[in-house]
Structure formats: C-alpha cells, structure tokens
Coordinates of C-alpha atoms in Angstrom, one line a residue:
M168 CA 0.2 0.1 -0.3
R169 CA 1.3 3.1 -1.4
R170 CA 0.5 6.3 -1.2
L171 CA 0.0 7.0 -5.2
L172 CA 1.7 10.6 -5.5
L173 CA 3.5 11.8 -8.4
R174 CA 6.3 13.6 -8.1
A175 CA 6.1 16.8 -9.9
P176 CA 7.6 16.5 -13.8
A177 CA 11.6 16.8 -14.6
R178 CA 11.4 17.9 -17.7
L179 CA 8.9 20.6 -19.5
R180 CA 8.0 20.5 -22.8
R181 CA 6.0 23.6 -23.6
Q182 CA 4.1 26.4 -21.8
L183 CA 0.0 25.9 -20.7
A184 CA -1.6 29.1 -22.5
A185 CA -5.3 28.6 -20.3
S186 CA -7.3 31.4 -19.1
C187 CA -7.5 32.7 -15.5
G188 CA -8.6 35.7 -16.4
P189 CA -11.5 37.9 -18.2
R190 CA -12.2 36.7 -21.3
G191 CA -10.8 38.5 -24.1
A192 CA -8.1 39.7 -21.9
P193 CA -4.9 38.2 -22.2
S194 CA -4.7 34.8 -19.6
L195 CA -3.2 35.6 -16.6
A196 CA -0.6 32.5 -17.0
Q197 CA 0.1 34.6 -20.8
E198 CA 1.3 37.2 -18.8
R199 CA 3.2 35.6 -16.3
L200 CA 4.7 34.2 -19.0
K201 CA 5.6 36.7 -21.0
S202 CA 7.0 38.8 -18.2
E203 CA 8.8 35.6 -16.4
G204 CA 9.9 33.5 -19.3
K205 CA 9.8 30.8 -17.3
P206 CA 8.7 27.3 -19.2
Q207 CA 5.3 25.6 -17.4
K208 CA 4.2 22.1 -16.5
Q209 CA 3.5 19.8 -19.2
I210 CA 0.1 18.4 -19.6
C211 CA -0.2 14.2 -19.7
Q212 CA -2.2 13.6 -22.5
V213 CA -3.0 10.4 -21.3
V214 CA -4.2 11.0 -18.4
L215 CA -6.1 14.2 -19.0
D216 CA -7.8 11.7 -22.3
H217 CA -8.9 9.3 -19.2
F218 CA -10.3 12.3 -17.0
E219 CA -11.8 14.3 -19.9
K220 CA -13.8 10.9 -20.5
Q221 CA -15.2 9.8 -17.2
Y222 CA -15.6 13.7 -15.8
M223 CA -17.7 14.5 -18.4
K224 CA -20.0 12.0 -17.8
E225 CA -20.1 12.6 -14.1
L226 CA -19.6 16.4 -13.9
G227 CA -21.7 17.3 -16.8
E228 CA -20.7 20.6 -17.9
A229 CA -18.8 21.6 -14.7
W230 CA -15.8 19.3 -16.1
S231 CA -15.6 22.4 -19.1
T232 CA -14.4 25.1 -15.7
V233 CA -12.7 22.3 -13.2
R234 CA -10.2 21.2 -16.1
E235 CA -9.5 25.2 -17.4
V236 CA -8.4 24.9 -13.6
L237 CA -7.0 22.1 -13.2
T238 CA -4.5 22.2 -16.5
S239 CA -3.5 25.8 -15.5
P240 CA -1.0 25.6 -12.6
L241 CA -1.1 29.5 -12.4
C242 CA -4.6 30.3 -11.5
W243 CA -3.8 28.0 -8.4
Q244 CA -3.8 29.9 -5.1
Y245 CA -2.2 28.7 -2.0
A246 CA -4.0 29.7 1.5
V247 CA -1.7 30.4 4.6
L248 CA -2.0 28.4 7.8
L249 CA -1.0 30.5 10.9
N250 CA 1.2 28.5 13.6
K251 CA -0.3 28.9 17.0
F252 CA 3.4 27.9 18.4
S253 CA 4.8 30.5 16.4
F254 CA 2.9 33.7 16.3
S255 CA 3.9 36.6 14.5
S256 CA 1.4 39.4 14.7
E257 CA 3.9 41.6 11.7
L258 CA 3.0 38.4 9.1
K259 CA -1.2 39.1 9.7
N260 CA 0.2 42.2 9.0
N261 CA 2.1 41.5 5.8
L262 CA -0.7 38.9 4.7
R263 CA -3.0 42.3 5.0
L264 CA -1.1 44.2 3.5
K265 CA -0.4 41.6 0.4
G266 CA -4.8 41.7 0.0
Y267 CA -4.9 38.0 2.1
R268 CA -8.3 37.8 4.1
S269 CA -9.2 35.7 7.0
L270 CA -10.7 32.3 5.2
F271 CA -13.1 31.0 7.4
Q272 CA -16.5 32.6 9.3
E273 CA -17.8 32.7 13.1
T274 CA -20.8 30.9 11.7
L275 CA -19.1 27.8 11.3
P276 CA -20.4 25.0 13.4
Y277 CA -16.7 24.5 14.8
L278 CA -14.0 26.9 14.5
P279 CA -11.7 27.1 17.2
G280 CA -10.1 30.1 17.4
S281 CA -6.5 28.9 16.9
L282 CA -7.2 27.9 13.7
K283 CA -6.0 30.7 11.4
C284 CA -5.7 30.9 8.3
Y285 CA -5.2 33.1 5.2
I286 CA -6.2 33.2 1.3
S287 CA -6.6 35.9 -1.5
R288 CA -8.2 35.9 -4.8
T289 CA -5.3 36.7 -6.6
P290 CA -3.4 33.5 -8.4
G291 CA 0.0 33.3 -6.7
R292 CA 1.6 31.1 -4.0
F293 CA 3.0 33.2 -0.4
P294 CA 7.0 33.2 -0.4
A295 CA 7.7 29.3 1.6
Q296 CA 9.7 29.1 4.7
K297 CA 12.8 27.0 4.8
H298 CA 13.1 24.7 7.9
Q299 CA 15.2 25.3 10.2
I300 CA 16.7 22.9 12.7
G301 CA 15.3 24.6 16.4
K302 CA 13.2 27.1 14.5
L303 CA 9.3 26.8 14.4
K304 CA 7.6 28.4 10.9
E305 CA 5.4 30.8 11.4
Y306 CA 2.9 29.1 8.8
Y307 CA 2.2 26.4 6.2
L308 CA 0.9 26.6 2.6
L309 CA -2.1 24.6 1.7
N310 CA -5.2 23.9 -0.8
A311 CA -7.6 25.7 2.0
A312 CA -9.6 22.2 1.0
S313 CA -7.6 20.7 3.0
L314 CA -8.9 22.0 5.6
L315 CA -12.7 20.8 5.8
P316 CA -12.0 17.4 6.4
V317 CA -9.3 18.5 9.8
L318 CA -13.0 21.2 10.5
A319 CA -15.4 18.3 9.6
L320 CA -13.7 15.7 12.5
E321 CA -14.6 19.0 15.1
I322 CA -11.3 18.3 17.2
K323 CA -11.5 18.0 21.3
D324 CA -9.3 18.5 23.6
G325 CA -7.9 15.2 25.4
E326 CA -8.8 13.5 22.7
R327 CA -7.1 10.0 21.0
I328 CA -6.9 11.5 17.6
L329 CA -5.7 9.0 14.4
D330 CA -4.4 10.2 11.5
M331 CA -4.3 7.1 9.1
C332 CA -2.3 8.8 6.3
A333 CA -0.6 11.5 7.8
A334 CA 2.0 12.4 4.9
P335 CA 3.2 15.2 4.1
G336 CA 1.6 16.4 7.6
G337 CA -1.2 19.5 6.5
K338 CA -3.7 18.2 8.4
S339 CA -1.9 16.3 11.6
I340 CA -1.1 20.6 12.1
A341 CA -4.1 21.6 11.0
M342 CA -5.9 19.3 14.1
L343 CA -3.1 20.7 16.5
Q344 CA -4.1 24.5 15.7
C345 CA -7.6 23.0 16.5
A346 CA -6.9 21.5 19.8
W347 CA -4.6 19.3 22.9
P348 CA -5.2 15.5 21.8
G349 CA -5.0 13.3 24.4
H350 CA -2.5 11.4 21.8
L351 CA -2.1 11.8 18.4
R352 CA -0.7 8.8 16.2
C353 CA 0.4 10.3 12.6
N354 CA 1.0 7.4 10.4
E355 CA 2.4 7.7 7.1
Y356 CA 3.5 3.9 5.5
D357 CA 5.9 4.9 3.4
S358 CA 9.0 5.2 4.6
L359 CA 10.3 8.4 2.5
R360 CA 7.0 10.1 3.0
S361 CA 7.6 9.5 6.4
R362 CA 10.7 11.6 7.2
W363 CA 8.8 14.0 5.1
L364 CA 6.5 14.1 7.6
K365 CA 8.6 14.0 11.3
Q366 CA 10.3 16.6 9.2
T367 CA 6.8 19.5 9.1
L368 CA 5.6 18.0 12.1
E369 CA 9.1 19.0 13.8
S370 CA 9.3 22.2 12.1
F371 CA 6.1 23.0 13.3
I372 CA 5.6 21.6 16.7
P373 CA 7.2 22.5 20.3
E374 CA 9.1 19.6 21.5
P375 CA 7.1 19.1 24.5
L376 CA 3.4 19.0 22.0
M377 CA 5.8 15.9 20.1
N378 CA 5.5 14.6 23.6
L379 CA 2.0 13.7 22.4
I380 CA 2.7 12.7 19.1
T381 CA 3.4 8.9 18.0
L382 CA 5.0 8.0 14.2
S383 CA 4.6 4.8 13.1
E384 CA 5.0 3.3 9.6
L385 CA 2.1 1.3 9.9
D386 CA -0.2 -0.9 7.0
G387 CA -2.8 1.4 7.8
R388 CA -5.4 -1.9 6.5
Q389 CA -3.6 -3.8 9.9
M390 CA -4.1 -0.7 12.3
G391 CA -7.8 -1.5 13.2
D392 CA -6.7 -5.2 13.7
L393 CA -3.8 -3.8 16.3
Y394 CA -5.8 -1.4 17.9
P395 CA -8.7 -1.7 18.2
E396 CA -11.2 0.6 19.5
L397 CA -8.8 3.0 21.3
Y398 CA -10.1 6.2 18.6
D399 CA -11.8 9.0 19.1
K400 CA -11.8 9.6 16.3
V401 CA -9.9 9.1 13.4
L402 CA -8.6 11.2 10.0
L403 CA -8.7 9.1 6.9
D404 CA -6.8 11.0 4.1
A405 CA -6.9 7.8 1.4
P406 CA -4.4 7.7 -0.8
C407 CA -6.2 8.3 -4.1
S408 CA -5.7 9.5 -7.7
N409 CA -4.7 12.9 -7.2
D410 CA -5.9 15.1 -9.7
R411 CA -4.2 17.7 -9.8
S412 CA -0.5 15.8 -9.6
W413 CA -1.3 13.3 -12.4
L414 CA -2.4 15.6 -14.8
F415 CA 1.2 16.6 -15.3
S416 CA 3.0 13.1 -15.0
S417 CA 6.4 13.5 -17.1
D418 CA 6.9 9.6 -18.0
I419 CA 3.4 8.8 -19.9
Q420 CA 4.2 4.8 -19.4
Q421 CA 4.2 5.7 -16.0
A422 CA 1.0 7.3 -16.3
T423 CA -0.2 4.3 -18.0
L424 CA -0.1 2.0 -15.1
R425 CA -1.0 4.8 -12.7
L426 CA -4.4 4.6 -14.9
I427 CA -4.4 0.7 -14.6
Q428 CA -3.9 0.8 -10.8
R429 CA -6.6 3.9 -10.4
K430 CA -9.4 0.8 -10.8
E431 CA -7.8 -0.8 -7.7
L432 CA -8.0 1.7 -5.4
S433 CA -11.2 1.9 -4.3
A434 CA -10.4 -1.4 -3.1
L435 CA -7.8 0.0 -0.2
Q436 CA -9.7 2.7 0.2
V437 CA -12.7 0.6 1.5
Q438 CA -10.2 -1.5 3.4
L439 CA -8.8 1.3 5.1
L440 CA -11.6 2.9 5.8
R441 CA -12.5 -0.9 8.0
S442 CA -9.7 -0.5 9.5
A443 CA -10.2 3.2 10.7
I444 CA -13.5 2.1 11.9
K445 CA -11.9 -1.2 14.0
A446 CA -9.9 1.2 15.1
L447 CA -12.6 3.5 16.7
C448 CA -14.4 3.6 20.0
P449 CA -18.0 3.3 19.9
G450 CA -19.6 6.4 19.2
G451 CA -16.4 7.6 17.8
S452 CA -16.1 9.2 14.1
V453 CA -14.5 8.7 10.9
V454 CA -13.6 11.3 8.5
Y455 CA -12.7 9.8 5.0
S456 CA -11.1 12.6 2.5
T457 CA -9.4 12.1 -0.8
C458 CA -8.2 15.0 -3.3
T459 CA -9.9 13.2 -6.7
L460 CA -12.9 13.9 -8.2
S461 CA -13.3 10.4 -8.8
K462 CA -17.3 9.3 -7.8
A463 CA -15.7 5.4 -7.5
E464 CA -13.1 7.0 -4.7
N465 CA -15.4 9.0 -3.2
S466 CA -19.2 8.4 -2.6
D467 CA -19.4 4.9 -3.9
V468 CA -16.7 3.7 -1.5
I469 CA -18.8 5.4 1.6
S470 CA -21.5 3.1 -0.1
H471 CA -20.3 0.4 0.2
I472 CA -19.4 0.8 4.0
L473 CA -22.8 2.0 4.9
N474 CA -24.3 -0.6 2.8
S475 CA -22.0 -3.4 4.6
C476 CA -21.1 -2.1 7.6
S477 CA -24.4 -2.2 10.3
N478 CA -22.5 -0.6 13.3
V479 CA -22.0 2.4 11.1
L480 CA -24.1 5.5 10.1
P481 CA -23.8 8.5 8.4
V482 CA -23.5 12.2 10.3
D483 CA -25.1 15.4 8.8
I484 CA -22.3 17.8 7.2
S485 CA -24.6 20.2 5.3
E486 CA -24.8 22.9 7.6
L487 CA -20.2 22.7 7.1
A488 CA -21.1 22.9 3.2
N489 CA -23.5 25.7 3.5
V490 CA -21.6 28.0 5.6
I491 CA -17.8 27.5 3.1
S492 CA -20.3 27.8 0.1
D493 CA -19.1 31.3 -0.4
E494 CA -15.6 30.4 -0.6
F495 CA -15.7 27.1 -2.2
T496 CA -17.4 25.9 -4.8
L497 CA -19.3 22.8 -4.2
V498 CA -21.6 20.0 -5.9
A499 CA -24.8 19.9 -5.7
G500 CA -27.2 16.9 -5.1
V501 CA -24.6 15.1 -2.5
Q502 CA -25.8 13.3 0.4
P503 CA -25.7 15.3 3.9
H504 CA -23.3 13.5 5.1
E505 CA -20.9 14.4 2.0
L506 CA -19.0 17.9 0.2
L507 CA -17.5 17.6 -2.8
V508 CA -15.4 20.6 -3.6
L509 CA -14.4 21.2 -7.4
P510 CA -11.3 23.6 -8.6
A511 CA -12.6 27.1 -10.0
R512 CA -11.9 30.1 -11.1
G513 CA -11.4 33.0 -8.7
K514 CA -11.6 29.6 -6.2
A515 CA -9.3 27.5 -7.2
W516 CA -9.4 25.2 -4.2
G517 CA -9.9 21.5 -4.1
P518 CA -11.0 18.9 -5.3
M519 CA -11.4 17.3 -1.8
Y520 CA -13.9 14.9 -1.2
V521 CA -14.6 14.8 2.6
A522 CA -17.4 12.8 3.9
K523 CA -18.6 11.6 8.0
L524 CA -19.3 8.5 9.3
K525 CA -19.6 7.7 13.5
K526 CA -19.9 3.5 14.7
T527 CA -22.1 2.8 17.1

C-alpha cells in the first residue's frame, strides 16, 4: 500500500496557455509567462484524455471549468495557515497588506479560535519558509480545501486521534492548531514520506507537544486489528488518484500504469476505511477524504461501507457545506454526510471530497 502521488515533472516540454482572466483579455498565465519567461508544467495527454472521458460523464458541464483550472497551475491559489506555536503579528500585518483575508467565518459549526488561515483571490503563492533546526515555522502553505476534513472531524482537547495516512503532515498540523489531543498518532506507511512527515511536524510543533505524538510506519489496513476501539476520532485522508498531480506526469508509461492501478484504489480505500472503523471507540467518528473527483473513490466507497457495516451511520455535515459555500465551489445534490469541492476560477481550491461516519 503506497500513496500514489506523482513527483513534479523532470522535464517541461511546452508551456500552458490556459486562461484565468476575463474572456477576451490576455490570460494571467500568458501575462506571467511573458514577464517571467519561465517554462511551465506540461500536461500529460494520456491522463487528460482519461479524465475527460470519466469526468464529462460524472460532472457534466461543470467539468469544462474544472479542467481549465486544473490544467493551469498559474491559476492555482495557496492558503496560508498560521502556526499558533510561532505567532507573528508582523506576519498577519504583512498578509493583510498583500491583500490576504481570513478564510473562515465565525458561523461555522466548529471553528476553534486558534485556527487561523488566510487567502487571497489573486492566484499565486506566498513565499515558503525553509526548514531550520531548532526554529519553528510561522506558517504552512496548503490548498484551503485541505482544512475541511479537519473541520468536519471536530477535534476536542484530550481526545485520542489517529491520522491514518498523515504525510506530508498538513492536516496533522491543522488538527494541532485546533486542540490539544490526549494522544495523536500520525501514521504513514511509505518510509520516504514518513521522514517528510517527521520533518514537517518538527518544523511546526514545539517539543513538549511532540511528546503527545506517536509517529509510525504501519500498514493502515492492519491498524484496526492492532488498535481495536482505541481512538475517539480518525482521519483517513486516503491514497487516491491525485487529479492535480497526475495531470502533469512527465512519463507516459508511468502515467498509463497509474491509470491501470487506479481501478484498484477503491478496494484499497474500502479496506483502509474498514480498518479505521475498527480502530474507533463506539460513538467515535471517522472523516474520509480524498483529493480526487472520482466517484468510484469517493461516494461509492462510502456507500459500500454504509451498506455493509451495520455499526456505522452517516453524520450530517450539510451545515458545514452551507457555511463554506461562499468560499468554495461545491457539487450540488450530494448526500448530507458528504461534500465535494470543485476547483473554479477565483476559487481554485480542491478537488477535495469529505465524508463523515460514526461508529455505533
């Protein structure tokens, strides 16, 4: 079981010319290319053709807008999650001067005051901070939709939490901004990604709090048997066909192989979710999330679990969906226990699927 993520292309063979701006005007991508003269990522046509066939069927007309954003990296936006353990008023002022504003409203059903995230309508990326031993970073850059599974989980102080597929660590960091868990296990089966996870946590979390965190490299499918009914909350950010990354594979053979493997992912996801449920205490909840639009990896997985597990019930997250609908483009007509974020112009967050279940 390995998280199927692509690395950035090694060779970039042509520039993207996708439009992010008003129709009839030069695109933002074109303007930046003109000013910077830098080559951009190349779309893998094999993957795009595959997505085109599937998502036109599943999303209909909405796919054309999603495709435009996904294939235009210069349209992408990045949120800035502040680190409460390394607070900087200067940083907050700098963000405001650059046009950033707070992402979430106080009307959310769950919003700890210590969770601070800022966004800008303008595509682009705030400068990243380098890892420095002994010094905590002040902020973490992420896709704003990545915070939705954490908000859906509604973590409280003292709870025992499992982040089953935790690398690279953004959601673990977000959880620790929300509450002080009694214990947090951050698990990542892939050894390389596990080292990445460890470095991320050490860059953001003070040493005393690290004592409440256990890092492990276990097969998530076995965790329910290893730790039955131990955790109050489980986050399963499942291995998936990462739509953004897969579109920019530089190796056609590798891309073709991944598309074949994609058919097997839903079976893996069901196994992981069954294991997560086993690891839950009665009354505990699990949030399942992916960064793909694929119905087979999203709602079909949840439906399979609900239809086959008598001790699992769906949890209504429609209030969360309603409140965030101004900042995120959501698919209409989904079940109350789920939401799906679609990337859109000016709201280039996602893809992100979130569903919540409770163990009885």
